[in-house]
Structure formats: C-alpha cells, structure tokens
Amino acid sequence: MRITALSGGVGGARFLRGLLDALAERRAAGPGGDATGPADEVVVIGNTADDVTLHGLRVCPDLDSVMYTLGGGADDERGWGRAGETFAVARELAAHGDPPEWFSLGDRDLATHVLRSRLLAEGAPLSAVTRRLCERWRPGVELLPMTDDRVETHVVVDAAGLPEEGSVRSPLADGLAGPGERALHFQEWWVRHHAAPAARRIAVAGARAARPGP
C-alpha cells in the first residue's frame, strides 16, 4: 500500500511514528503473521514554510523533526531537537553577541544545518539535500519538502514596542509590512514572542512563485 502524508513538525512526526507502528502491526497480524512481505510505502510531504536562516545556516525545523523522530534521534522528553544535545556553540555565539539568542541551535543539530547549507550553496535542490540527510537517519519513509523554492511564513504585527535587536532579517519579508507595522518571521513571533503580538495578517512569502516539490 502506498500512503502519502502531509506533515508539519513535532506533532506530525509523532503521528507518522504511530502510523508506521500501526502499519507494522497490521502486517504482523496478516495471514500467517508474515511481516516479511513487501513493506508499505509511505511518502511524507514536509512543511518548509517555517524554514529560517540563522547564523548564515538554512534551518528546516519541520523536515528535521520528522527525520530525527523517525530515525530515532529526537529528544522525546523536550519535544524538539536531538537527544543528548549540548549547546556549547550557542553559548559561544551569545558571548560574541551574535543574535538571535532566543533560538539556540544544538551542537549535534548544527551538523545537519552546516551540511544542508553547503549543499544548497553548491546548487543542490532542497529535495536532493533532504534525501542526502535521510541516508544517515533512514526514517523509513520517503521525506520530500513541499517545494524546492524558498517559502517563509511572516506575521505582520504592530511595530510599537518590538525590539529591533536580535530580529531575523529575510529578503522575503521586504514589502510585507506597511507604516507602523513589522513583519516578523514566524519563528521569531512564535519562539521569541510566544505569539503575544496580535497578528494583523499572515503572509506566506514566496508561495505564489513556488513550484510543487518533485
């Protein structure tokens, strides 16, 4: 059986883990309890509209959550990131005053972002880069980004009282905000500000020009 699933990050990854467990149980409970037959094929189309560039590295939180969770490397207790993570590099960046300090990338997690960013800079599409990363994690699904094009969600809010320092800068945000407004990257609005600033509108920058992934 071929199954296609749409997935976000942590919640989607946990759903997919349950789905794979249920499919394995169904196969084992089949005629003769034969779990050696052809496996079900699961294709996951992952959200990339929450992707963000931090410290010059392209971070794909939802793709990584699926990859780590299904590959056995996620921190289930914390709910995000790698198990056994440390944050020495994040502390050093903070000591240098290199923002944003509100989004800490773990030392193990950084390896993923360094490799992804290098391959993207060399011209590889995100779908090919994701396949390359999955060679290590073997998540048991075919993980595809929804598009190879850059798409980012920004939340347009009232600019009054919002700090400029440590804010995410993205060329995709140009022109999204009017007078007295700020376009916050979704990660900044959600992680830094805990979704407190009232949203005037949500803009998925780049979506109109984006082409579906392969």
One Martini backbone bead per residue (centre of mass of N, CA, C, O) as a GRO file, in nm:
protein
  214
    1MET     BB    1   0.098   0.036   0.021
    2ARG     BB    2   0.027   0.378  -0.057
    3ILE     BB    3   0.132   0.666   0.136
    4THR     BB    4   0.026   1.007   0.185
    5ALA     BB    5   0.175   1.270   0.383
    6LEU     BB    6   0.120   1.549   0.581
    7SER     BB    7   0.378   1.762   0.743
    8GLY     BB    8   0.509   1.886   1.009
    9GLY     BB    9   0.649   1.853   1.299
   10VAL     BB   10   0.613   1.716   1.590
   11GLY     BB   11   0.323   1.611   1.549
   12GLY     BB   12   0.372   1.475   1.274
   13ALA     BB   13   0.598   1.282   1.366
   14ARG     BB   14   0.424   1.126   1.573
   15PHE     BB   15   0.214   1.029   1.377
   16LEU     BB   16   0.411   0.870   1.193
   17ARG     BB   17   0.506   0.672   1.405
   18GLY     BB   18   0.225   0.551   1.449
   19LEU     BB   19   0.178   0.462   1.159
   20LEU     BB   20   0.416   0.264   1.136
   21ASP     BB   21   0.326   0.085   1.370
   22ALA     BB   22   0.047   0.008   1.250
   23LEU     BB   23   0.155  -0.124   0.990
   24ALA     BB   24   0.325  -0.341   1.131
   25GLU     BB   25   0.087  -0.475   1.282
   26ARG     BB   26  -0.079  -0.547   1.031
   27ARG     BB   27   0.127  -0.735   0.905
   28ALA     BB   28   0.160  -0.931   1.151
   29ALA     BB   29  -0.171  -0.991   1.142
   30GLY     BB   30  -0.169  -1.142   0.906
   31PRO     BB   31  -0.133  -1.396   0.717
   32GLY     BB   32   0.072  -1.572   0.932
   33GLY     BB   33   0.233  -1.324   1.036
   34ASP     BB   34   0.369  -1.173   0.785
   35ALA     BB   35   0.665  -0.946   0.795
   36THR     BB   36   0.824  -1.011   0.498
   37GLY     BB   37   0.687  -0.851   0.314
   38PRO     BB   38   0.591  -0.595   0.159
   39ALA     BB   39   0.619  -0.278   0.224
   40ASP     BB   40   0.499   0.004   0.299
   41GLU     BB   41   0.452   0.315   0.130
   42VAL     BB   42   0.587   0.626   0.256
   43VAL     BB   43   0.495   0.963   0.192
   44VAL     BB   44   0.644   1.279   0.285
   45ILE     BB   45   0.516   1.609   0.307
   46GLY     BB   46   0.698   1.882   0.402
   47ASN     BB   47   0.724   2.159   0.575
   48THR     BB   48   0.881   2.499   0.472
   49ALA     BB   49   0.743   2.773   0.597
   50ASP     BB   50   0.948   2.763   0.871
   51ASP     BB   51   1.194   2.843   0.754
   52VAL     BB   52   1.540   2.947   0.844
   53THR     BB   53   1.795   3.195   0.886
   54LEU     BB   54   2.089   3.114   1.090
   55HIS     BB   55   2.403   3.202   1.093
   56GLY     BB   56   2.391   3.124   0.772
   57LEU     BB   57   2.175   2.894   0.818
   58ARG     BB   58   1.967   2.641   0.703
   59VAL     BB   59   1.650   2.588   0.856
   60CYS     BB   60   1.438   2.276   0.894
   61PRO     BB   61   1.234   2.190   1.136
   62ASP     BB   62   1.026   1.984   1.015
   63LEU     BB   63   1.209   1.792   0.865
   64ASP     BB   64   1.387   1.727   1.115
   65SER     BB   65   1.170   1.610   1.300
   66VAL     BB   66   1.107   1.370   1.121
   67MET     BB   67   1.392   1.254   1.090
   68TYR     BB   68   1.460   1.216   1.392
   69THR     BB   69   1.214   1.057   1.492
   70LEU     BB   70   1.226   0.816   1.277
   71GLY     BB   71   1.555   0.780   1.337
   72GLY     BB   72   1.607   0.800   1.667
   73GLY     BB   73   1.714   1.129   1.748
   74ALA     BB   74   1.507   1.240   1.937
   75ASP     BB   75   1.372   1.456   2.188
   76ASP     BB   76   1.101   1.355   2.363
   77GLU     BB   77   1.097   1.528   2.622
   78ARG     BB   78   1.125   1.813   2.481
   79GLY     BB   79   1.011   1.787   2.155
   80TRP     BB   80   1.301   1.872   2.037
   81GLY     BB   81   1.551   1.777   1.871
   82ARG     BB   82   1.825   1.629   2.006
   83ALA     BB   83   1.957   1.383   2.161
   84GLY     BB   84   2.205   1.475   2.374
   85GLU     BB   85   2.229   1.774   2.382
   86THR     BB   86   2.429   2.063   2.311
   87PHE     BB   87   2.542   2.439   2.366
   88ALA     BB   88   2.829   2.563   2.303
   89VAL     BB   89   2.794   2.736   2.046
   90ALA     BB   90   2.563   2.914   2.149
   91ARG     BB   91   2.732   3.042   2.378
   92GLU     BB   92   2.949   3.166   2.197
   93LEU     BB   93   2.764   3.344   2.027
   94ALA     BB   94   2.658   3.506   2.268
   95ALA     BB   95   2.940   3.616   2.356
   96HIS     BB   96   2.957   3.771   2.066
   97GLY     BB   97   2.666   3.890   1.997
   98ASP     BB   98   2.509   3.673   1.812
   99PRO     BB   99   2.231   3.674   1.663
  100PRO     BB  100   1.996   3.476   1.796
  101GLU     BB  101   1.930   3.383   2.139
  102TRP     BB  102   1.624   3.254   2.111
  103PHE     BB  103   1.775   3.043   1.900
  104SER     BB  104   1.900   2.734   1.970
  105LEU     BB  105   2.165   2.552   1.842
  106GLY     BB  106   2.275   2.255   1.845
  107ASP     BB  107   2.556   2.075   1.797
  108ARG     BB  108   2.430   1.837   1.639
  109ASP     BB  109   2.234   2.002   1.463
  110LEU     BB  110   2.446   2.170   1.306
  111ALA     BB  111   2.538   1.955   1.104
  112THR     BB  112   2.285   1.967   0.932
  113HIS     BB  113   2.302   2.275   0.853
  114VAL     BB  114   2.578   2.275   0.726
  115LEU     BB  115   2.525   2.068   0.504
  116ARG     BB  116   2.279   2.196   0.377
  117SER     BB  117   2.406   2.475   0.308
  118ARG     BB  118   2.628   2.371   0.124
  119LEU     BB  119   2.451   2.223  -0.086
  120LEU     BB  120   2.283   2.468  -0.165
  121ALA     BB  121   2.529   2.646  -0.254
  122GLU     BB  122   2.599   2.423  -0.486
  123GLY     BB  123   2.280   2.371  -0.612
  124ALA     BB  124   2.105   2.198  -0.451
  125PRO     BB  125   1.816   2.079  -0.390
  126LEU     BB  126   1.622   2.020  -0.121
  127SER     BB  127   1.541   1.731  -0.196
  128ALA     BB  128   1.833   1.622  -0.225
  129VAL     BB  129   1.929   1.701   0.057
  130THR     BB  130   1.723   1.531   0.213
  131ARG     BB  131   1.814   1.259   0.105
  132ARG     BB  132   2.100   1.280   0.216
  133LEU     BB  133   2.021   1.298   0.519
  134CYS     BB  134   1.850   1.023   0.518
  135GLU     BB  135   2.088   0.824   0.491
  136ARG     BB  136   2.146   0.835   0.797
  137TRP     BB  137   1.842   0.804   0.935
  138ARG     BB  138   1.629   0.621   0.821
  139PRO     BB  139   1.289   0.681   0.850
  140GLY     BB  140   1.092   0.491   0.651
  141VAL     BB  141   1.063   0.730   0.448
  142GLU     BB  142   0.967   0.960   0.204
  143LEU     BB  143   1.122   1.274   0.218
  144LEU     BB  144   0.951   1.579   0.123
  145PRO     BB  145   0.941   1.876   0.012
  146MET     BB  146   0.697   2.092  -0.098
  147THR     BB  147   0.956   2.264  -0.192
  148ASP     BB  148   1.248   2.411  -0.347
  149ASP     BB  149   1.147   2.672  -0.268
  150ARG     BB  150   1.138   2.971  -0.105
  151VAL     BB  151   0.954   2.970   0.207
  152GLU     BB  152   0.782   3.214   0.427
  153THR     BB  153   0.654   3.291   0.740
  154HIS     BB  154   0.472   3.593   0.818
  155VAL     BB  155   0.402   3.830   1.082
  156VAL     BB  156   0.188   4.097   1.102
  157VAL     BB  157   0.257   4.379   1.314
  158ASP     BB  158   0.290   4.589   1.557
  159ALA     BB  159   0.581   4.786   1.612
  160ALA     BB  160   0.526   4.861   1.889
  161GLY     BB  161   0.781   4.761   2.121
  162LEU     BB  162   0.974   4.624   1.928
  163PRO     BB  163   1.262   4.475   1.892
  164GLU     BB  164   1.542   4.487   1.679
  165GLU     BB  165   1.716   4.317   1.831
  166GLY     BB  166   1.744   3.988   1.707
  167SER     BB  167   1.624   3.997   1.434
  168VAL     BB  168   1.501   3.860   1.157
  169ARG     BB  169   1.645   3.855   0.832
  170SER     BB  170   1.450   3.891   0.522
  171PRO     BB  171   1.390   3.933   0.186
  172LEU     BB  172   1.089   3.818   0.192
  173ALA     BB  173   0.982   4.072   0.378
  174ASP     BB  174   0.969   4.265   0.164
  175GLY     BB  175   0.669   4.459   0.166
  176LEU     BB  176   0.473   4.344   0.402
  177ALA     BB  177   0.494   4.615   0.553
  178GLY     BB  178   0.362   4.887   0.688
  179PRO     BB  179   0.291   5.144   0.854
  180GLY     BB  180   0.364   5.048   1.182
  181GLU     BB  181   0.501   4.777   1.090
  182ARG     BB  182   0.583   4.420   1.129
  183ALA     BB  183   0.773   4.147   0.993
  184LEU     BB  184   0.761   3.837   1.133
  185HIS     BB  185   0.896   3.567   1.175
  186PHE     BB  186   0.751   3.295   1.288
  187GLN     BB  187   0.975   3.213   1.489
  188GLU     BB  188   0.978   3.485   1.638
  189TRP     BB  189   0.681   3.499   1.718
  190TRP     BB  190   0.680   3.215   1.868
  191VAL     BB  191   0.954   3.197   2.035
  192ARG     BB  192   1.010   3.490   2.137
  193HIS     BB  193   0.685   3.601   2.168
  194HIS     BB  194   0.460   3.379   2.207
  195ALA     BB  195   0.227   3.507   2.024
  196ALA     BB  196   0.151   3.799   2.142
  197PRO     BB  197   0.137   3.952   1.896
  198ALA     BB  198  -0.092   4.075   1.708
  199ALA     BB  199  -0.232   3.968   1.415
  200ARG     BB  200  -0.298   4.119   1.110
  201ARG     BB  201  -0.125   3.913   0.928
  202ILE     BB  202  -0.054   3.650   0.693
  203ALA     BB  203   0.261   3.571   0.525
  204VAL     BB  204   0.353   3.370   0.239
  205ALA     BB  205   0.648   3.394   0.127
  206GLY     BB  206   0.678   3.267  -0.211
  207ALA     BB  207   0.420   3.095  -0.287
  208ARG     BB  208   0.337   3.193  -0.575
  209ALA     BB  209   0.627   3.096  -0.707
  210ALA     BB  210   0.605   2.820  -0.613
  211ARG     BB  211   0.691   2.487  -0.664
  212PRO     BB  212   0.636   2.182  -0.660
  213GLY     BB  213   0.758   1.915  -0.562
  214PRO     BB  214   0.880   1.600  -0.675
   0.00000   0.00000   0.00000
